[in-house]
Tab-separated table of C-alpha atoms in Angstrom:
chain	number	residue	atom	x	y	z
A	1	UNK	CA	3.779	36.597	-23.204
A	2	UNK	CA	2.649	33.008	-23.028
A	3	UNK	CA	1.457	31.737	-19.648
A	4	UNK	CA	2.319	28.203	-18.530
A	5	UNK	CA	0.273	26.435	-15.876
A	6	UNK	CA	1.454	23.066	-14.589
A	7	UNK	CA	-1.293	21.255	-12.719
A	8	UNK	CA	-0.343	19.170	-9.698
A	9	UNK	CA	-1.472	15.561	-9.440
A	10	UNK	CA	-2.870	15.861	-5.913
A	11	UNK	CA	-3.060	18.549	-3.252
A	12	UNK	CA	-4.229	18.387	0.337
A	13	UNK	CA	-5.919	21.495	1.722
A	14	UNK	CA	-7.643	22.304	4.983
A	15	UNK	CA	-10.814	23.547	3.326
A	16	UNK	CA	-12.200	26.932	2.466
A	17	UNK	CA	-11.684	28.525	-0.919
A	18	UNK	CA	-9.293	26.852	-3.366
A	19	UNK	CA	-7.141	29.187	-5.424
A	20	UNK	CA	-5.275	28.450	-8.646
A	21	UNK	CA	-1.913	28.865	-6.883
A	22	UNK	CA	-2.883	26.025	-4.526
A	23	UNK	CA	-3.355	23.440	-7.280
A	24	UNK	CA	-0.900	24.548	-9.990
A	25	UNK	CA	2.504	26.100	-10.603
A	26	UNK	CA	2.290	29.204	-12.773
A	27	UNK	CA	5.003	30.695	-15.029
A	28	UNK	CA	4.311	34.089	-16.541
A	29	UNK	CA	5.088	37.762	-15.950
A	30	UNK	CA	5.092	38.754	-12.288
A	31	UNK	CA	1.965	40.926	-12.522
A	32	UNK	CA	-0.102	38.262	-14.240
A	33	UNK	CA	1.292	35.580	-11.945
A	34	UNK	CA	0.036	37.223	-8.750
A	35	UNK	CA	-3.366	37.802	-10.347
A	36	UNK	CA	-3.622	34.184	-11.577
A	37	UNK	CA	-2.324	32.737	-8.295
A	38	UNK	CA	-5.181	34.372	-6.384
A	39	UNK	CA	-7.872	33.390	-8.928
A	40	UNK	CA	-10.663	31.452	-7.196
A	41	UNK	CA	-11.121	27.860	-8.428
A	42	UNK	CA	-13.592	26.474	-5.861
A	43	UNK	CA	-15.553	28.191	-3.099
A	44	UNK	CA	-15.487	25.071	-0.927
A	45	UNK	CA	-14.327	21.468	-1.322
A	46	UNK	CA	-17.336	19.171	-1.716
A	47	UNK	CA	-16.980	16.109	0.477
A	48	UNK	CA	-13.517	14.715	1.046
A	49	UNK	CA	-12.298	14.861	-2.567
A	50	UNK	CA	-12.862	17.236	-5.471
A	51	UNK	CA	-11.532	17.170	-9.022
A	52	UNK	CA	-10.373	20.104	-11.158
A	53	UNK	CA	-9.686	19.438	-14.828
A	54	UNK	CA	-7.492	21.381	-17.235
A	55	UNK	CA	-10.594	22.642	-19.060
A	56	UNK	CA	-11.844	24.096	-15.769
A	57	UNK	CA	-8.522	25.920	-15.430
A	58	UNK	CA	-8.789	27.325	-18.960
A	59	UNK	CA	-12.308	28.567	-18.212
A	60	UNK	CA	-11.282	30.089	-14.875
A	61	UNK	CA	-8.077	31.715	-16.124
A	62	UNK	CA	-9.863	33.476	-18.957
A	63	UNK	CA	-6.708	34.047	-21.019
A	64	UNK	CA	-6.326	32.784	-24.554
A	65	UNK	CA	-2.533	32.492	-24.433
A	66	UNK	CA	-2.284	29.728	-21.811
A	67	UNK	CA	-0.517	26.383	-22.092
A	68	UNK	CA	-1.482	23.790	-19.508
A	69	UNK	CA	1.087	21.113	-18.754
A	70	UNK	CA	1.350	18.315	-16.261
A	71	UNK	CA	-1.685	16.305	-15.253
A	72	UNK	CA	-5.037	16.847	-16.890
A	73	UNK	CA	-6.796	16.486	-13.515
A	74	UNK	CA	-5.918	17.623	-10.011
A	75	UNK	CA	-7.356	15.726	-7.067
A	76	UNK	CA	-8.049	18.018	-4.117
A	77	UNK	CA	-8.272	16.270	-0.766
A	78	UNK	CA	-9.792	18.079	2.183
A	79	UNK	CA	-7.671	17.608	5.271
A	80	UNK	CA	-9.930	16.564	8.086
A	81	UNK	CA	-9.078	17.486	11.634
A	82	UNK	CA	-8.133	14.490	13.695
A	83	UNK	CA	-8.052	14.079	17.418
A	84	UNK	CA	-5.196	12.033	18.735
A	85	UNK	CA	-5.988	9.882	21.702
A	86	UNK	CA	-3.212	8.411	23.789
A	87	UNK	CA	-5.576	5.760	25.091
A	88	UNK	CA	-6.561	4.702	21.568
A	89	UNK	CA	-2.887	4.626	20.540
A	90	UNK	CA	-2.041	2.385	23.508
A	91	UNK	CA	-4.945	0.026	22.775
A	92	UNK	CA	-4.024	-0.283	19.076
A	93	UNK	CA	-0.325	-0.751	19.909
A	94	UNK	CA	-1.150	-3.422	22.503
A	95	UNK	CA	-3.458	-5.207	20.067
A	96	UNK	CA	-0.855	-5.187	17.262
A	97	UNK	CA	1.970	-6.224	19.601
A	98	UNK	CA	-0.051	-9.103	21.029
A	99	UNK	CA	-1.202	-10.221	17.579
A	100	UNK	CA	2.287	-10.227	16.123
A	101	UNK	CA	3.735	-12.010	19.161
A	102	UNK	CA	1.070	-14.707	18.889
A	103	UNK	CA	1.681	-15.031	15.145
A	104	UNK	CA	5.402	-15.560	15.662
A	105	UNK	CA	4.794	-18.057	18.494
A	106	UNK	CA	2.235	-20.033	16.453
A	107	UNK	CA	4.585	-20.105	13.472
A	108	UNK	CA	7.430	-21.357	15.652
A	109	UNK	CA	5.189	-24.049	17.140
A	110	UNK	CA	4.002	-25.030	13.657
A	111	UNK	CA	7.529	-25.613	12.361
A	112	UNK	CA	8.853	-27.117	15.643
A	113	UNK	CA	11.296	-24.268	16.138
A	114	UNK	CA	12.038	-25.188	19.782
A	115	UNK	CA	13.200	-28.679	18.781
A	116	UNK	CA	15.191	-27.278	15.886
A	117	UNK	CA	16.922	-24.744	18.114
A	118	UNK	CA	17.748	-27.437	20.685
A	119	UNK	CA	19.334	-29.528	17.933
A	120	UNK	CA	21.358	-26.501	16.757
A	121	UNK	CA	22.475	-25.709	20.334
A	122	UNK	CA	23.518	-29.369	20.857
A	123	UNK	CA	25.460	-29.288	17.588
A	124	UNK	CA	27.271	-26.106	18.672
A	125	UNK	CA	28.322	-27.291	22.086
A	126	UNK	CA	25.337	-28.496	24.050
A	127	UNK	CA	25.103	-25.776	26.704
A	128	UNK	CA	21.918	-24.048	27.901
A	129	UNK	CA	19.625	-23.099	24.951
A	130	UNK	CA	18.966	-19.523	26.188
A	131	UNK	CA	22.240	-18.315	24.718
A	132	UNK	CA	20.673	-19.093	21.328
A	133	UNK	CA	17.087	-17.913	22.046
A	134	UNK	CA	18.020	-14.417	23.205
A	135	UNK	CA	20.075	-13.365	20.132
A	136	UNK	CA	17.495	-15.064	17.896
A	137	UNK	CA	14.676	-12.997	19.443
A	138	UNK	CA	16.700	-9.772	19.183
A	139	UNK	CA	17.466	-10.651	15.566
A	140	UNK	CA	13.760	-10.875	14.736
A	141	UNK	CA	13.243	-7.341	16.056
A	142	UNK	CA	16.306	-5.950	14.273
A	143	UNK	CA	15.256	-7.714	11.080
A	144	UNK	CA	11.896	-5.940	11.219
A	145	UNK	CA	13.647	-2.580	11.658
A	146	UNK	CA	15.857	-3.233	8.635
A	147	UNK	CA	12.907	-4.523	6.584
A	148	UNK	CA	10.764	-1.446	7.256
A	149	UNK	CA	13.827	0.829	6.918
A	150	UNK	CA	13.040	3.106	9.823
A	151	UNK	CA	13.285	3.660	13.527
A	152	UNK	CA	10.400	5.964	14.460
A	153	UNK	CA	10.833	8.896	12.001
A	154	UNK	CA	14.468	8.237	11.029
A	155	UNK	CA	15.153	6.267	7.860
A	156	UNK	CA	18.363	4.247	7.546
A	157	UNK	CA	18.816	4.962	3.827
A	158	UNK	CA	17.055	6.721	0.926
A	159	UNK	CA	15.238	3.636	-0.343
A	160	UNK	CA	11.493	3.482	0.272
A	161	UNK	CA	10.384	0.708	2.574
A	162	UNK	CA	7.773	-1.872	1.542
A	163	UNK	CA	5.297	0.008	3.727
A	164	UNK	CA	6.062	3.300	1.891
A	165	UNK	CA	5.476	1.581	-1.441
A	166	UNK	CA	2.162	0.091	-0.309
A	167	UNK	CA	0.988	3.480	0.983
A	168	UNK	CA	1.979	5.059	-2.353
A	169	UNK	CA	0.042	2.368	-4.281
A	170	UNK	CA	-3.002	2.919	-2.057
A	171	UNK	CA	-2.925	6.702	-2.573
A	172	UNK	CA	-2.592	6.271	-6.361
A	173	UNK	CA	-5.527	3.842	-6.349
A	174	UNK	CA	-7.657	6.357	-4.431
A	175	UNK	CA	-6.714	9.129	-6.892
A	176	UNK	CA	-7.556	6.906	-9.871
A	177	UNK	CA	-10.867	5.927	-8.299
A	178	UNK	CA	-11.817	9.536	-7.569
A	179	UNK	CA	-10.907	10.583	-11.118
A	180	UNK	CA	-12.836	7.689	-12.685
A	181	UNK	CA	-15.979	8.150	-10.628
A	182	UNK	CA	-15.913	11.917	-11.222
A	183	UNK	CA	-15.705	11.428	-14.997
A	184	UNK	CA	-18.769	9.160	-14.966
A	185	UNK	CA	-20.991	11.845	-13.391
């Protein structure tokens, strides 16, 4: 029976030995599948990234009746242990919050937003301007939530946010770079 191996584009592993079942989906008879799934591909991941090509898989599998589908290369990323620090999180959050608040204030000063809002308040009835400032400020925050399409871990709809798309582009660029530099060696 013909064996089909579909290589994954990218996998993230904690380290240690890399087996064929970790980097590819295998379709064959059940006996051959368990044997191929446990076949050793790498003893250890070198550095942060390693590359496995389809020709490496053919050499490792050792069968002549194999069809490899999917990507021709699999990027293996070693998951590095990270320590989370509440103090570091607070410092970064405070820095980002302060920076964005200053950016918004400088923008408003640049475009004379206070004068513009006073004119709008006078046009709408001339009472105290705070009734306009408070909903405006809340609207900026709500607008950011809608723009980034999430509140903590909960998404509002199935569409990816601009941040999700930028992260995806960055990860694809890293994969392409790792593949290109590995081919040049």
